[in-house]
Amino acid sequence: MTGIDSLRNVLELERQKGYTDKAVIGGLDKYLHKQAGQIRQSINKPQLLKGFDELNLARSNYGSYSVDERKRWMANVLGWLEKLEKATKSRQQPVGRRQKAAAKPSQKRREGLDSPITIIKGISTSADKKFTKLNVRTVRDLLYFFPRRYVDYSRRKPVSELIEGEEQTTIGTIWQAKVATLGTRRGTEAIVGDETGNIRVVWFNQPYLAKTFRTNARIVLSGTVGVFKGHKVFESPEWELLEDKELIHTGRLVPVYPLTQGLYPRQVRKWTKETVDGYAWQLDDFLPSEIKTRCQLLDLPTAIAQIHYPDAQPMAGRARGRLSFDELFLLQLGVLARKRDWQEGQPGNAFSIDREVIARFLQCLPFTLTRAQERVLQEILTDLKQPKAMSRLLQGEVGSGKTVIATLALLIAAANGYQGALMAPTEVLAEQHYTNICNYLSQVGTQEPCPEPSEGTIRCYTTFLSRPLTIALLIGSLSSSEKESLHGKIKQGEVDIVVGTHALIQKEVEFNKLGLAVIDEQHRFGVLQRSALRQKGFNPHVLVMTATPIPRTMALTLYGDLDLSVIDELPPGRQVVKTKCLEPQDREKAYTFLHRQVSNGRQAFIICPLIEESEILEAKAATTEYERLSREVFPDLKLGLLHGQMPGPDKEEVMRHFRGGELDILVSTSVVEVGIDVPRASVMMVEGAERFGLSQLHQFRGRVGRDKEQGYCLLIPERVSPEARERLRLMERVHNGFSLAEKDLELRGPGEFFGTQQSGLPDLKLAKLTDLRSLELARREAMTLFQKDPDLKKVEHQPLRQQLSRAWSKGAEWS
Ligand code: ADP
Ligand code: MG
């Protein structure tokens, strides 16, 4: 056996023994000091000698290290050994079997990260299945299976100083342990003591422990101390026999994992510990060291080890810092790469901008554009002129006038001989857009008979361009012959503008020459749909519209592939919706108010409380409320019900009836469509208002007061803490969606934001989208790197490239 082989074996053994310096008699240092020279001689790769010398094995100081320092040291040395092995592999290959066999164990380890977790000692197939439920399949997944929190058992005390009611740890000797009847159940009772005193310890329901606890064994106990009949007693503490291993259940910051049924904390800790010790050091640290230094980040193996078993609270924080930086950084890089791919993959279509067409359109509008609309229009026109595809996110409050701008852009596409498409998340919204666009264009041109009669879902407008302009509505509920005929016309290029739902991105839909795609209410569509629509064209320009205000930095992260335009001004004379936060006992008055509004020809929404995590319960509650209101409160009015459990077509039908004025009051869960226009609706009443985010409440109230009449929003909280009331009071004073969004973030955290619902984006397990400073940092670093090496072609960026495709694999878009 060469010096190198024996070194590796010794180190492996030491690792298995839990870094207790028991692998070789006399200690590791003695062995190393003696062997270093010989090991050095057996290295026949001169370029690796420097690295070896830096390890300084001849003067190692392993014995004096803490366990964690030992681990780091070990990872370092094993890492170097691995490098050596890689370098000599090509030379070894022809040499014959023996050497190959010698290289095998570590080769197996190298594949280890992506091996199934069953290679970890003790993880059976049944445990494996349970882990699958938690999305943990490979060793790497397990390394990235982070604790939710830690229990702090790091404060150790002698037995006599244990205090009632506090979480503490003590170490003692087991004087006696036996099965005992505790109350009505059998459990284990033990007496544990140290030089300062003794304490009784009981475990309920665990009689089998008695056998594990040999008399005179040393034990660590962590938990709370209670008092029973005047004596202190440890009740069901975490325990761990003090052997030569590192403590993992007691005496430290102990990780608490989010578990599923059938997985037990002690087991899981054993497994994560084993995995961290055995595999964390194999993780390729994909972050360029320049970035790590600049941002003062831990290296990856340390971060992973420390997030599971932190030395102390600050280290847990730094581990989190590094790992959440990774998430945001990879998110940014992916998003930047995608933007680049879209823009540079194929040349886009440069439109020529016919100022006269625009002027004519604007002249015929019954209003003038706001300054914000003007500005955004110019931004869009500048993009459309470029020979690369536009990717723009248009943010603007409900009613800020996004649709006019979109219509104008679609018109320009048509004037250039291209087709345009507008995609909305629901049929009702698609119909609404269709009507609006037709209205705008009929004001501009005069509607005249077309070569083909315009009927149903196709309309034609002449005199506006030098040829007839055809607009069509494509939704799922068309008959199949209607659809087929429309598909044909779209393919032949007989339709200029198509408004539709998801039906637009079905594969049967082929465009003749798609030049511009507009997507409304972005958060309902994931990244994947966006690219599906994009693929319908020859790299068409894309305009995404959303009414949900998102702070700028967050928008840049989530939609980093898009440029940002904001309409931050409402058309003049728009009334603000009068908002009032009521007491639960004012409900009757609110009903009377609603009734009076309906008598005056208005309509109203009643939103039922949000039930977190259960649409089914929420639907039930809404149904009950609907029945109660119909029977007891408004027997003379026509009520409708809308909730998330209804089939799509039923939802659409209810919305249509409400919009058409056949219903007076719509009782709904939070599904009530964002963006829906019901001109006569004047009251928005929200039950359980404290459960909604301010942004969401703002969206709700944007549904009313859409014409000249005053709109009202009545918020009825269920339980009102002073803070909740204070928060709701903001709704009375603040009418700007962006300010409310930022307040929301401050007060409630990111849950309100739809980041998590974005399909196609990598998971964010640790990173908080509200942490704007981290977002900025990750974005800046990603842009710097992207500028230097956009394709990640450089050798030193290969690990990063791999990690990137791993992170984005769920979106299945990264190539
Ligand atoms: P959004 O899509 O942003 O919610 P819309 O484009 O539907 O808003 O516009 C809301 C209403 O305001 C429409 O009736 C529209 O005609 C009108 N509108 C749009 N821009 C202006 C403006 N500059 N001045 C007055 N009214 C406007
Ligand atoms: Mg809209």
mmCIF file of N, CA and C and ligand atoms in Angstrom, residues 365-371 373 394-407 432-433 436 440 443 520-521 545-547 567 569-574 675 677 702-703 706, ligand 1:
data_model
loop_
_atom_site.group_PDB
_atom_site.id
_atom_site.type_symbol
_atom_site.label_atom_id
_atom_site.label_comp_id
_atom_site.label_asym_id
_atom_site.label_seq_id
_atom_site.Cartn_x
_atom_site.Cartn_y
_atom_site.Cartn_z
ATOM 1 N N LEU A 365 -59.594 59.129 -29.154
ATOM 2 C CA LEU A 365 -59.949 58.677 -27.806
ATOM 3 C C LEU A 365 -60.755 59.770 -27.114
ATOM 4 N N PRO A 366 -61.667 59.366 -26.246
ATOM 5 C CA PRO A 366 -62.464 60.373 -25.535
ATOM 6 C C PRO A 366 -61.670 61.036 -24.396
ATOM 7 N N PHE A 367 -60.398 60.755 -24.256
ATOM 8 C CA PHE A 367 -59.592 61.367 -23.198
ATOM 9 C C PHE A 367 -58.169 61.541 -23.700
ATOM 10 N N THR A 368 -57.367 62.279 -22.985
ATOM 11 C CA THR A 368 -55.948 62.338 -23.343
ATOM 12 C C THR A 368 -55.175 61.433 -22.392
ATOM 13 N N LEU A 369 -54.076 60.904 -22.877
ATOM 14 C CA LEU A 369 -53.276 60.010 -22.039
ATOM 15 C C LEU A 369 -52.698 60.782 -20.854
ATOM 16 N N THR A 370 -52.557 60.095 -19.756
ATOM 17 C CA THR A 370 -51.864 60.702 -18.614
ATOM 18 C C THR A 370 -50.378 60.765 -18.951
ATOM 19 N N ARG A 371 -49.648 61.555 -18.147
ATOM 20 C CA ARG A 371 -48.213 61.645 -18.413
ATOM 21 C C ARG A 371 -47.546 60.281 -18.281
ATOM 22 N N GLN A 373 -48.895 57.378 -18.810
ATOM 23 C CA GLN A 373 -49.217 56.585 -20.004
ATOM 24 C C GLN A 373 -48.333 56.992 -21.181
ATOM 25 N N LEU A 394 -45.358 45.672 -17.774
ATOM 26 C CA LEU A 394 -46.068 46.924 -17.574
ATOM 27 C C LEU A 394 -46.889 46.819 -16.295
ATOM 28 N N GLN A 395 -46.458 47.569 -15.302
ATOM 29 C CA GLN A 395 -47.194 47.569 -14.040
ATOM 30 C C GLN A 395 -48.059 48.802 -13.966
ATOM 31 N N GLY A 396 -49.244 48.627 -13.476
ATOM 32 C CA GLY A 396 -50.092 49.801 -13.293
ATOM 33 C C GLY A 396 -51.304 49.392 -12.508
ATOM 34 N N GLU A 397 -51.717 50.257 -11.626
ATOM 35 C CA GLU A 397 -52.866 49.957 -10.794
ATOM 36 C C GLU A 397 -54.082 49.642 -11.635
ATOM 37 N N VAL A 398 -55.002 48.977 -11.016
ATOM 38 C CA VAL A 398 -56.307 48.782 -11.604
ATOM 39 C C VAL A 398 -56.838 50.139 -12.077
ATOM 40 N N GLY A 399 -57.241 50.206 -13.339
ATOM 41 C CA GLY A 399 -57.834 51.439 -13.836
ATOM 42 C C GLY A 399 -56.838 52.503 -14.256
ATOM 43 N N SER A 400 -55.566 52.164 -14.260
ATOM 44 C CA SER A 400 -54.577 53.183 -14.624
ATOM 45 C C SER A 400 -54.469 53.338 -16.141
ATOM 46 N N GLY A 401 -55.140 52.459 -16.874
ATOM 47 C CA GLY A 401 -55.177 52.618 -18.320
ATOM 48 C C GLY A 401 -54.120 51.840 -19.071
ATOM 49 N N LYS A 402 -53.937 50.584 -18.691
ATOM 50 C CA LYS A 402 -52.968 49.744 -19.382
ATOM 51 C C LYS A 402 -53.516 49.251 -20.718
ATOM 52 N N THR A 403 -54.821 49.011 -20.735
ATOM 53 C CA THR A 403 -55.400 48.396 -21.927
ATOM 54 C C THR A 403 -55.295 49.305 -23.154
ATOM 55 N N VAL A 404 -55.472 50.591 -22.964
ATOM 56 C CA VAL A 404 -55.352 51.513 -24.110
ATOM 57 C C VAL A 404 -53.952 51.398 -24.713
ATOM 58 N N ILE A 405 -52.969 51.356 -23.830
ATOM 59 C CA ILE A 405 -51.590 51.285 -24.296
ATOM 60 C C ILE A 405 -51.356 49.987 -25.055
ATOM 61 N N ALA A 406 -51.886 48.898 -24.502
ATOM 62 C CA ALA A 406 -51.723 47.607 -25.158
ATOM 63 C C ALA A 406 -52.394 47.617 -26.524
ATOM 64 N N THR A 407 -53.562 48.224 -26.578
ATOM 65 C CA THR A 407 -54.294 48.276 -27.844
ATOM 66 C C THR A 407 -53.481 49.006 -28.908
ATOM 67 N N GLN A 432 -63.844 40.656 -21.883
ATOM 68 C CA GLN A 432 -63.824 42.056 -21.509
ATOM 69 C C GLN A 432 -62.785 42.831 -22.329
ATOM 70 N N HIS A 433 -61.619 42.235 -22.462
ATOM 71 C CA HIS A 433 -60.584 42.881 -23.270
ATOM 72 C C HIS A 433 -61.010 43.005 -24.730
ATOM 73 N N ASN A 436 -63.386 45.833 -25.004
ATOM 74 C CA ASN A 436 -62.699 47.120 -24.872
ATOM 75 C C ASN A 436 -61.886 47.467 -26.103
ATOM 76 N N TYR A 440 -62.334 50.688 -28.502
ATOM 77 C CA TYR A 440 -61.309 51.678 -28.833
ATOM 78 C C TYR A 440 -61.157 51.807 -30.340
ATOM 79 N N GLN A 443 -63.943 53.490 -32.197
ATOM 80 C CA GLN A 443 -63.938 54.936 -32.078
ATOM 81 C C GLN A 443 -62.967 55.529 -33.085
ATOM 82 N N ASP A 520 -51.907 39.556 -20.042
ATOM 83 C CA ASP A 520 -52.486 40.356 -18.963
ATOM 84 C C ASP A 520 -52.463 39.576 -17.656
ATOM 85 N N GLU A 521 -52.356 40.317 -16.567
ATOM 86 C CA GLU A 521 -52.379 39.736 -15.224
ATOM 87 C C GLU A 521 -51.333 38.649 -15.085
ATOM 88 N N MET A 545 -48.593 42.497 -18.658
ATOM 89 C CA MET A 545 -49.235 43.542 -17.850
ATOM 90 C C MET A 545 -49.679 42.988 -16.506
ATOM 91 N N THR A 546 -49.469 43.755 -15.459
ATOM 92 C CA THR A 546 -49.971 43.329 -14.164
ATOM 93 C C THR A 546 -50.473 44.513 -13.364
ATOM 94 N N ALA A 547 -51.521 44.247 -12.586
ATOM 95 C CA ALA A 547 -52.078 45.301 -11.741
ATOM 96 C C ALA A 547 -51.578 45.152 -10.313
ATOM 97 N N ILE A 567 -46.975 52.530 -14.842
ATOM 98 C CA ILE A 567 -47.934 53.641 -14.909
ATOM 99 C C ILE A 567 -48.284 53.977 -13.464
ATOM 100 N N GLU A 569 -49.797 56.664 -12.140
ATOM 101 C CA GLU A 569 -50.679 57.815 -12.047
ATOM 102 C C GLU A 569 -52.042 57.377 -12.572
ATOM 103 N N LEU A 570 -53.086 57.758 -11.884
ATOM 104 C CA LEU A 570 -54.423 57.402 -12.358
ATOM 105 C C LEU A 570 -54.968 58.531 -13.219
ATOM 106 N N PRO A 571 -55.858 58.208 -14.160
ATOM 107 C CA PRO A 571 -56.475 59.274 -14.947
ATOM 108 C C PRO A 571 -57.128 60.299 -14.012
ATOM 109 N N PRO A 572 -57.146 61.554 -14.413
ATOM 110 C CA PRO A 572 -57.671 62.599 -13.532
ATOM 111 C C PRO A 572 -59.139 62.373 -13.226
ATOM 112 N N GLY A 573 -59.557 62.865 -12.066
ATOM 113 C CA GLY A 573 -60.969 62.824 -11.718
ATOM 114 C C GLY A 573 -61.434 61.477 -11.226
ATOM 115 N N ARG A 574 -60.517 60.512 -11.183
ATOM 116 C CA ARG A 574 -60.904 59.201 -10.669
ATOM 117 C C ARG A 574 -61.198 59.332 -9.190
ATOM 118 N N GLY A 675 -59.117 42.104 -12.048
ATOM 119 C CA GLY A 675 -59.206 42.710 -13.368
ATOM 120 C C GLY A 675 -60.605 42.733 -13.952
ATOM 121 N N ASP A 677 -64.236 43.773 -14.789
ATOM 122 C CA ASP A 677 -64.900 45.065 -14.831
ATOM 123 C C ASP A 677 -66.391 44.883 -14.675
ATOM 124 N N GLY A 702 -60.444 47.657 -5.946
ATOM 125 C CA GLY A 702 -60.326 48.113 -7.330
ATOM 126 C C GLY A 702 -61.462 47.593 -8.214
ATOM 127 N N ARG A 703 -62.223 46.630 -7.698
ATOM 128 C CA ARG A 703 -63.335 46.064 -8.469
ATOM 129 C C ARG A 703 -64.550 46.979 -8.464
ATOM 130 N N ARG A 706 -66.020 51.784 -10.685
ATOM 131 C CA ARG A 706 -65.312 51.880 -11.958
ATOM 132 C C ARG A 706 -65.966 52.901 -12.884
HETATM 133 P P1 ADP B 1 -56.343 48.889 -16.518
HETATM 134 O O1 ADP B 1 -56.307 47.856 -17.586
HETATM 135 O O2 ADP B 1 -55.026 49.475 -16.221
HETATM 136 O O3 ADP B 1 -57.060 48.413 -15.279
HETATM 137 P P2 ADP B 1 -58.013 50.244 -18.347
HETATM 138 O O4 ADP B 1 -57.123 50.380 -19.488
HETATM 139 O O5 ADP B 1 -59.051 49.173 -18.360
HETATM 140 O O6 ADP B 1 -57.182 50.106 -17.022
HETATM 141 O O7 ADP B 1 -58.689 51.664 -18.087
HETATM 142 C C1 ADP B 1 -59.657 51.840 -17.092
HETATM 143 C C2 ADP B 1 -60.660 52.872 -17.560
HETATM 144 O O8 ADP B 1 -60.043 54.155 -17.628
HETATM 145 C C3 ADP B 1 -61.187 52.592 -18.946
HETATM 146 O O9 ADP B 1 -62.552 52.891 -18.952
HETATM 147 C C4 ADP B 1 -60.401 53.543 -19.838
HETATM 148 O O10 ADP B 1 -61.138 53.906 -20.963
HETATM 149 C C5 ADP B 1 -60.177 54.724 -18.923
HETATM 150 N N1 ADP B 1 -58.952 55.455 -19.211
HETATM 151 C C6 ADP B 1 -57.775 54.960 -19.596
HETATM 152 N N2 ADP B 1 -56.855 55.933 -19.748
HETATM 153 C C7 ADP B 1 -57.481 57.106 -19.437
HETATM 154 C C8 ADP B 1 -57.066 58.486 -19.393
HETATM 155 N N3 ADP B 1 -55.824 58.853 -19.690
HETATM 156 N N4 ADP B 1 -57.985 59.395 -19.025
HETATM 157 C C9 ADP B 1 -59.230 59.014 -18.694
HETATM 158 N N5 ADP B 1 -59.679 57.761 -18.742
HETATM 159 C C10 ADP B 1 -58.820 56.788 -19.088
#
